[in-house]
Structures are given as C-alpha cells and as structure tokens.
XYZ file of N, CA and C in Angstrom:
585
model
N 92.012 91.154 97.553
C 90.750 91.582 97.019
C 89.598 91.359 97.988
N 89.884 91.347 99.285
C 88.821 91.090 100.281
C 87.818 92.243 100.291
N 86.582 91.894 100.551
C 85.453 92.837 100.698
C 85.287 93.706 99.428
N 85.396 93.092 98.310
C 85.178 93.816 97.034
C 84.687 92.853 95.971
N 84.268 93.440 94.867
C 83.866 92.670 93.711
C 85.020 92.746 92.686
N 85.553 91.568 92.401
C 86.611 91.489 91.390
C 86.008 90.808 90.152
N 86.158 91.465 89.020
C 85.509 90.968 87.798
C 86.484 90.337 86.848
N 86.005 89.315 86.164
C 86.654 88.746 84.973
C 85.803 89.122 83.801
N 86.256 89.976 82.927
C 85.523 90.440 81.759
C 86.137 89.853 80.531
N 85.295 89.317 79.651
C 85.795 88.784 78.409
C 84.632 88.243 77.586
N 84.883 88.080 76.270
C 83.811 87.535 75.423
C 83.568 86.044 75.682
N 82.504 85.517 75.168
C 82.259 84.091 75.286
C 83.451 83.328 74.743
N 83.866 82.279 75.465
C 85.010 81.501 75.022
C 86.348 82.021 75.363
N 86.396 83.094 76.178
C 87.678 83.705 76.489
C 88.441 82.990 77.600
N 87.744 82.132 78.350
C 88.417 81.410 79.453
C 87.904 81.757 80.821
N 86.799 82.516 80.903
C 86.302 82.918 82.227
C 85.822 81.713 83.039
N 85.009 80.857 82.457
C 84.487 79.697 83.199
C 85.602 78.701 83.472
N 86.553 78.546 82.598
C 87.717 77.681 82.849
C 88.511 78.203 84.060
N 88.691 79.498 84.148
C 89.364 80.097 85.283
C 88.602 79.838 86.558
N 87.282 79.982 86.526
C 86.435 79.675 87.699
C 86.565 78.201 88.101
N 86.568 77.295 87.099
C 86.704 75.876 87.409
C 88.066 75.580 88.048
N 89.111 76.269 87.657
C 90.409 76.090 88.307
C 90.384 76.612 89.748
N 89.813 77.795 89.923
C 89.700 78.370 91.288
C 88.912 77.464 92.188
N 87.839 76.857 91.665
C 86.969 75.996 92.440
C 87.582 74.604 92.671
N 88.701 74.316 92.044
C 89.323 73.017 92.200
C 88.723 71.912 91.337
N 87.924 72.302 90.381
C 87.308 71.288 89.504
C 88.238 70.759 88.422
N 89.153 71.638 87.976
C 90.192 71.225 86.999
C 91.510 71.825 87.467
N 92.618 71.113 87.235
C 93.908 71.642 87.641
C 94.383 72.746 86.661
N 95.129 73.707 87.148
C 95.711 74.673 86.234
C 96.788 74.016 85.381
N 96.911 74.504 84.138
C 97.973 73.954 83.250
C 99.349 74.369 83.690
N 99.411 75.515 84.420
C 100.659 75.937 85.024
C 100.337 76.854 86.221
N 101.292 77.023 87.083
C 101.088 77.863 88.253
C 100.244 77.196 89.338
N 99.866 77.992 90.326
C 99.042 77.476 91.411
C 97.912 78.423 91.669
N 96.864 77.909 92.341
C 95.718 78.690 92.711
C 95.608 78.635 94.236
N 95.430 79.790 94.866
C 95.247 79.846 96.328
C 94.058 80.734 96.644
N 93.315 80.293 97.659
C 92.163 81.057 98.154
C 92.489 81.410 99.608
N 92.607 82.715 99.919
C 92.951 83.162 101.265
C 94.138 82.445 101.816
N 95.137 82.275 100.952
C 96.400 81.667 101.383
C 96.453 80.150 101.323
N 95.366 79.487 101.039
C 95.331 78.029 100.947
C 95.368 77.551 99.512
N 96.325 76.640 99.193
C 96.371 76.093 97.852
C 95.132 75.274 97.540
N 94.511 75.536 96.428
C 93.287 74.840 96.033
C 93.578 73.376 95.713
N 94.700 73.067 95.106
C 94.944 71.705 94.641
C 95.600 70.796 95.723
N 95.819 71.320 96.863
C 96.421 70.493 97.914
C 95.367 69.625 98.554
N 95.590 68.307 98.565
C 94.590 67.374 99.134
C 94.218 67.683 100.564
N 95.196 68.101 101.347
C 94.915 68.329 102.777
C 94.062 69.601 103.044
N 94.032 70.528 102.071
C 93.252 71.734 102.264
C 92.009 71.824 101.358
N 91.821 70.827 100.496
C 90.723 70.889 99.507
C 89.354 71.152 100.162
N 89.056 70.387 101.267
C 87.797 70.548 101.923
C 87.650 71.930 102.585
N 88.736 72.403 103.195
C 88.729 73.725 103.788
C 88.487 74.818 102.741
N 89.159 74.688 101.631
C 89.009 75.666 100.535
C 87.569 75.671 100.032
N 86.967 74.490 99.840
C 85.586 74.436 99.365
C 84.603 75.078 100.339
N 84.883 74.995 101.619
C 84.006 75.606 102.597
C 84.129 77.145 102.521
N 85.224 77.665 102.031
C 85.388 79.114 101.881
C 84.649 79.662 100.701
N 84.261 78.777 99.718
C 83.703 79.213 98.483
C 82.199 78.963 98.416
N 81.486 79.894 97.882
C 80.087 79.737 97.468
C 80.039 80.046 96.004
N 79.547 79.084 95.222
C 79.587 79.227 93.775
C 78.215 79.194 93.124
N 78.006 80.134 92.200
C 76.784 80.125 91.346
C 77.321 79.944 89.941
N 77.198 78.756 89.404
C 77.655 78.472 88.035
C 76.675 79.087 86.998
N 77.099 79.080 85.732
C 76.225 79.583 84.662
C 74.935 78.790 84.630
N 75.059 77.466 84.708
C 73.862 76.608 84.776
C 73.557 76.481 86.266
N 72.373 76.875 86.675
C 72.077 76.960 88.111
C 72.127 75.622 88.838
N 71.998 74.513 88.170
C 72.112 73.168 88.757
C 71.186 72.965 89.954
N 69.957 73.387 89.775
C 68.949 73.200 90.798
C 68.154 71.941 90.482
N 67.495 71.359 91.490
C 66.640 70.194 91.279
C 65.235 70.717 90.973
N 64.841 70.668 89.701
C 63.591 71.234 89.234
C 62.337 70.604 89.850
N 62.404 69.328 90.202
C 61.272 68.638 90.765
C 61.070 68.910 92.249
N 62.098 69.479 92.874
C 62.011 69.806 94.317
C 61.583 71.267 94.484
N 61.090 71.541 95.674
C 60.708 72.925 96.015
C 61.959 73.743 96.294
N 61.804 75.050 96.330
C 62.904 75.928 96.713
C 63.424 75.556 98.107
N 62.502 75.304 99.016
C 62.877 74.893 100.372
C 63.679 73.628 100.383
N 63.261 72.624 99.607
C 63.952 71.327 99.558
C 65.320 71.472 98.905
N 65.441 72.289 97.876
C 66.757 72.531 97.282
C 67.705 73.128 98.319
N 67.195 74.088 99.063
C 68.062 74.698 100.092
C 68.428 73.703 101.203
N 67.462 72.903 101.628
C 67.703 71.915 102.692
C 68.729 70.879 102.243
N 68.653 70.457 101.004
C 69.611 69.475 100.479
C 71.036 70.083 100.541
N 71.174 71.285 100.106
C 72.500 71.920 100.101
C 72.985 72.154 101.563
N 72.075 72.519 102.456
C 72.447 72.720 103.867
C 73.002 71.407 104.443
N 72.404 70.312 104.063
C 72.916 68.994 104.545
C 74.268 68.689 103.966
N 74.508 69.005 102.684
C 75.823 68.800 102.094
C 76.916 69.569 102.836
N 76.588 70.763 103.287
C 77.571 71.619 103.953
C 77.476 71.485 105.474
N 76.756 70.467 105.933
C 76.655 70.139 107.359
C 76.255 71.358 108.209
N 75.228 72.098 107.726
C 74.690 73.182 108.505
C 74.031 72.563 109.734
N 74.334 72.992 110.935
C 73.689 72.395 112.127
C 72.178 72.451 112.046
N 71.550 71.330 112.448
C 70.097 71.217 112.367
C 69.397 72.363 113.059
N 69.926 72.827 114.191
C 69.289 73.914 114.940
C 69.291 75.221 114.185
N 70.222 75.414 113.231
C 70.352 76.644 112.459
C 69.699 76.584 111.057
N 69.474 75.371 110.626
C 69.079 75.126 109.196
C 67.816 75.859 108.807
N 66.731 75.656 109.476
C 65.467 76.270 109.072
C 65.532 77.789 109.082
N 66.139 78.340 110.119
C 66.278 79.811 110.200
C 67.128 80.374 109.088
N 68.243 79.725 108.840
C 69.149 80.178 107.790
C 68.471 80.145 106.404
N 67.758 79.043 106.132
C 67.067 78.897 104.861
C 66.003 80.003 104.728
N 65.252 80.207 105.777
C 64.170 81.239 105.757
C 64.806 82.641 105.501
N 65.866 82.963 106.180
C 66.539 84.273 106.019
C 67.012 84.460 104.572
N 67.605 83.445 104.016
C 68.160 83.585 102.677
C 67.071 83.606 101.603
N 66.013 82.854 101.791
C 64.907 82.948 100.831
C 64.264 84.340 100.915
N 64.221 84.907 102.112
C 63.721 86.252 102.254
C 64.665 87.263 101.557
N 65.970 87.060 101.731
C 66.938 87.959 101.115
C 66.740 88.032 99.631
N 66.474 86.891 98.992
C 66.323 86.867 97.541
C 64.850 86.994 97.089
N 64.011 87.401 97.999
C 62.596 87.643 97.735
C 61.860 86.394 97.176
N 62.147 85.250 97.797
C 61.487 84.037 97.391
C 60.759 83.319 98.523
N 60.559 84.026 99.630
C 59.879 83.415 100.770
C 58.485 82.894 100.408
N 57.792 83.672 99.593
C 56.424 83.284 99.199
C 56.392 82.120 98.253
N 57.557 81.751 97.693
C 57.639 80.593 96.779
C 58.454 79.431 97.372
N 58.643 79.418 98.651
C 59.482 78.389 99.303
C 58.932 76.983 99.015
N 57.624 76.814 98.925
C 57.032 75.535 98.732
C 56.648 75.253 97.295
N 57.090 76.080 96.374
C 56.852 75.886 94.932
C 57.986 75.075 94.334
N 57.609 74.226 93.368
C 58.637 73.461 92.650
C 59.474 74.421 91.778
N 60.743 74.174 91.722
C 61.644 75.058 90.997
C 61.315 75.082 89.491
N 60.752 73.993 88.966
C 60.422 73.964 87.560
C 59.373 75.037 87.163
N 58.681 75.596 88.147
C 57.721 76.660 87.881
C 58.341 78.058 87.949
N 59.636 78.141 88.243
C 60.310 79.439 88.422
C 60.770 80.022 87.077
N 60.795 81.312 87.016
C 61.398 81.999 85.852
C 62.941 81.874 85.972
N 63.633 82.266 84.918
C 65.097 82.238 84.937
C 65.676 83.117 86.018
N 65.104 84.267 86.219
C 65.568 85.180 87.265
C 65.379 84.605 88.663
N 64.227 83.961 88.869
C 63.955 83.351 90.168
C 64.935 82.200 90.420
N 65.242 81.406 89.426
C 66.199 80.335 89.569
C 67.575 80.868 89.914
N 67.956 81.959 89.276
C 69.254 82.584 89.536
C 69.318 83.075 90.956
N 68.221 83.721 91.447
C 68.194 84.209 92.834
C 68.234 83.052 93.828
N 67.585 81.941 93.524
C 67.620 80.799 94.396
C 69.024 80.192 94.420
N 69.683 80.158 93.281
C 71.084 79.659 93.237
C 71.985 80.551 94.064
N 71.775 81.842 94.064
C 72.577 82.724 94.898
C 72.319 82.461 96.387
N 71.064 82.305 96.731
C 70.727 81.979 98.144
C 71.376 80.669 98.567
N 71.316 79.693 97.691
C 71.921 78.381 97.996
C 73.449 78.510 98.203
N 74.093 79.288 97.386
C 75.564 79.509 97.520
C 75.936 80.183 98.817
N 75.001 80.943 99.418
C 75.300 81.691 100.628
C 74.993 80.916 101.903
N 74.366 79.734 101.755
C 73.861 78.975 102.970
C 74.979 78.713 103.978
N 76.147 78.361 103.523
C 77.206 78.003 104.464
C 78.120 79.188 104.845
N 77.674 80.389 104.514
C 78.323 81.652 104.873
C 79.785 81.671 104.358
N 79.956 81.503 103.039
C 81.333 81.471 102.498
C 82.020 82.828 102.545
N 83.347 82.797 102.551
C 84.148 84.026 102.543
C 84.192 84.606 101.145
N 84.264 83.701 100.148
C 84.410 84.119 98.747
C 83.241 83.570 97.966
N 82.577 84.430 97.198
C 81.418 84.028 96.405
C 81.802 84.203 94.942
N 81.664 83.120 94.206
C 81.977 83.088 92.781
C 80.671 83.092 92.020
N 80.495 84.104 91.176
C 79.282 84.271 90.362
C 79.678 84.207 88.894
N 79.363 83.125 88.227
C 79.739 82.965 86.821
C 78.574 83.456 85.958
N 78.729 84.667 85.414
C 77.694 85.321 84.642
C 76.340 85.270 85.307
N 76.218 85.914 86.477
C 75.054 85.781 87.312
C 73.740 86.326 86.685
N 73.850 87.205 85.721
C 72.603 87.752 85.138
C 72.326 87.213 83.744
N 73.010 86.125 83.385
C 72.807 85.496 82.079
C 71.339 85.046 81.945
N 70.674 85.543 80.926
C 69.320 85.110 80.619
C 68.224 85.611 81.541
N 68.490 86.674 82.321
C 67.457 87.183 83.200
C 66.970 88.561 82.657
N 65.737 88.895 83.046
C 65.173 90.163 82.553
C 65.759 91.342 83.343
N 65.377 92.535 82.956
C 65.924 93.789 83.505
C 65.621 93.878 85.029
N 64.412 93.505 85.459
C 64.069 93.602 86.870
C 64.893 92.608 87.694
N 65.038 91.401 87.220
C 65.833 90.393 87.946
C 67.282 90.827 87.982
N 67.779 91.384 86.882
C 69.156 91.837 86.841
C 69.403 92.921 87.902
N 68.470 93.876 88.018
C 68.619 94.930 89.038
C 68.639 94.337 90.432
N 67.776 93.333 90.664
C 67.731 92.715 92.003
C 69.065 91.975 92.287
N 69.556 91.240 91.309
C 70.813 90.512 91.487
C 71.975 91.487 91.729
N 72.006 92.596 90.989
C 73.049 93.618 91.221
C 72.946 94.147 92.650
N 71.737 94.351 93.117
C 71.554 94.796 94.465
C 72.088 93.814 95.521
N 71.852 92.497 95.296
C 72.370 91.469 96.221
C 73.897 91.456 96.198
N 74.481 91.630 95.012
C 75.929 91.604 94.909
C 76.529 92.789 95.677
N 75.934 93.968 95.508
C 76.457 95.139 96.276
C 76.292 94.948 97.791
N 75.165 94.390 98.179
C 74.885 94.152 99.608
C 75.921 93.169 100.174
N 76.247 92.094 99.438
C 77.210 91.127 99.885
C 78.580 91.787 100.075
N 78.983 92.606 99.120
C 80.269 93.310 99.227
C 80.236 94.230 100.469
N 79.126 94.938 100.672
C 79.039 95.844 101.804
C 79.065 95.098 103.141
N 78.689 93.826 103.148
C 78.733 93.008 104.364
C 80.080 92.296 104.519
N 81.058 92.673 103.673
C 82.416 92.168 103.861
C 82.751 90.916 103.097
N 81.867 90.530 102.174
C 82.163 89.323 101.379
C 83.032 89.722 100.149
N 83.788 88.743 99.719
C 84.601 88.927 98.497
C 83.874 88.216 97.382
N 83.695 88.901 96.283
C 82.952 88.337 95.159
C 83.842 88.318 93.901
N 83.872 87.139 93.269
C 84.524 87.012 91.954
C 83.388 86.891 90.948
N 83.323 87.772 90.036
C 82.218 87.861 89.088
C 82.745 87.754 87.685
N 82.163 86.841 86.893
C 82.549 86.801 85.446
C 81.379 87.431 84.679
N 81.758 88.113 83.619
C 80.716 88.730 82.795
C 81.301 89.029 81.414
N 80.403 89.132 80.454
C 80.842 89.629 79.116
C 80.174 90.954 78.806
N 79.560 91.548 79.835
C 78.835 92.784 79.666
C 79.629 93.957 80.301
N 80.009 94.944 79.490
C 80.758 96.083 79.952
C 79.981 96.850 81.026
N 78.673 97.039 80.817
C 77.863 97.776 81.766
C 77.887 97.120 83.133
N 77.766 95.778 83.166
C 77.776 95.045 84.427
C 79.106 95.206 85.134
N 80.196 95.129 84.433
C 81.528 95.281 84.978
C 81.716 96.672 85.557
N 81.248 97.698 84.815
C 81.397 99.071 85.306
C 80.535 99.326 86.551
N 79.344 98.767 86.587
C 78.418 98.993 87.684
C 78.838 98.285 88.966
N 79.418 97.102 88.863
C 79.623 96.263 90.037
C 81.073 96.100 90.514
N 82.025 96.145 89.589
C 83.382 95.737 89.930
C 84.240 96.856 90.505
N 84.955 96.513 91.601
C 85.914 97.447 92.162
C 87.249 97.303 91.410
N 87.591 96.084 91.051
C 88.785 95.764 90.275
C 88.369 94.816 89.153
N 89.176 94.758 88.098
C 88.769 94.042 86.915
C 89.965 93.439 86.227
N 89.785 92.244 85.670
C 90.762 91.639 84.791
C 90.072 91.347 83.474
N 90.645 91.763 82.393
C 90.075 91.466 81.058
C 90.865 90.315 80.486
N 90.160 89.246 80.069
C 90.855 88.111 79.467
C 90.225 87.817 78.122
N 91.084 87.272 77.242
C 90.634 86.887 75.912
C 91.520 85.743 75.428
N 90.903 84.695 74.912
C 91.623 83.539 74.407
C 92.558 82.970 75.499
N 92.073 83.003 76.747
C 92.858 82.424 77.821
C 94.010 83.293 78.290
N 94.129 84.491 77.793
C 95.250 85.363 78.130
C 94.783 86.618 78.865
N 95.533 87.024 79.846
C 95.226 88.235 80.596
C 95.595 89.423 79.703
N 94.612 90.294 79.452
C 94.850 91.457 78.598
C 95.158 92.697 79.409
N 94.403 92.909 80.515
C 94.620 94.094 81.322
C 93.975 93.870 82.708
N 94.507 94.618 83.712
C 93.908 94.590 85.067
C 93.843 96.024 85.564
N 92.934 96.278 86.503
C 92.822 97.570 87.104
C 91.391 97.890 87.471
N 91.090 99.132 87.744
C 89.745 99.535 88.042
C 88.962 99.626 86.742
N 87.633 99.548 86.807
C 86.871 99.664 85.539
C 87.214 100.931 84.738
N 87.508 102.019 85.405
C 87.867 103.249 84.679
C 89.102 103.057 83.861
C-alpha cells in the first residue's frame, strides 16, 4: 500500500483505534502479527526502527496547550532527535505547510479544533516518516478545516507517503482512500477500492 491512502472505515466502537494502537505497537495483537514495511512491530530489536517509520495523529491531538505551536514542534523534534542544524528550518516549513506560520508564537490553548488538528499533522511529519497514521483526522473540525486537511492528505500521498486513515464518514473514505477496509465489531467486513 505504498504511496497511497488506505482507509479503515467503520462506526464508532468498531475497532479502528484499537487497530491503530496495535499497528503503533501500543498494544499487542490478540492473534497474528503486525509488520510495517517488513519489520515486525512487536519485536524488541526493531521497535525503535518501526516507530521512526511512523508519524501518528491520534484522535486526541495530545498537544501541550500551555506551550506555543513552535515549542510543541521543538519538543517533538527533540524526541525524534532531529539534528539541531535542521530543526528550525523543518519546523518553519511544516508550520507553513499547515498554514500556521503566523501563529507559531501563540499558545495552543488559543487555537480552534481545526488549528490543533493541523498542528498535530505538522508534528507527526517532523521526522519525515514513511507511514502516516491519521485516526479520524477531521473529527470535530469545521468544513474549511476539513477541506484543508483533505488537501494535506492528498499532497502527502502525491509526495510518496503512505497514509493509514481511519474514519466513520463515507464521504471522507470516498474522497481520500485508494483502498479501503470496512470493519465492524472488530471484524473485517470487506476490502477493496471505495467503489
């Protein structure tokens, strides 16, 4: 599924976030194995390598509300050991990508839901991951923010990134996904193109 958007479509409580947590290595699968680009997620020797391949935007954006957008980005850059010489430029480019350059020095607690979601996407891209996991990326955002986020997702795919997107919105799945898996009550119902 490289260089495409793969969707997990299902109602609330269907198992989408649980699946994301297994892929991210946060919880072990009850059966089977999970691999990202050929590396087993649960293997201790590859866990760090696998996490470097992933950029994740959870449902809850998990931003530090008392910090500025710039400080949130800098903190994450340090966690992923972004070289000091690249850090400021990379942060500036990503804040520009998500149209938050003018709010770089604003505290996140002053941001709307859509702005927080865009900042979370920028943060997930800081370490240039191969696979980007977006868990209901447009949850709670207005129509304008949703259109902007959809544009970022398409741009990421066009730049060769692989995106795993969870959603419970048929329209979002049809607009964004190249391939799709429908799940309900933790069970795979169907896979294929949105059509």
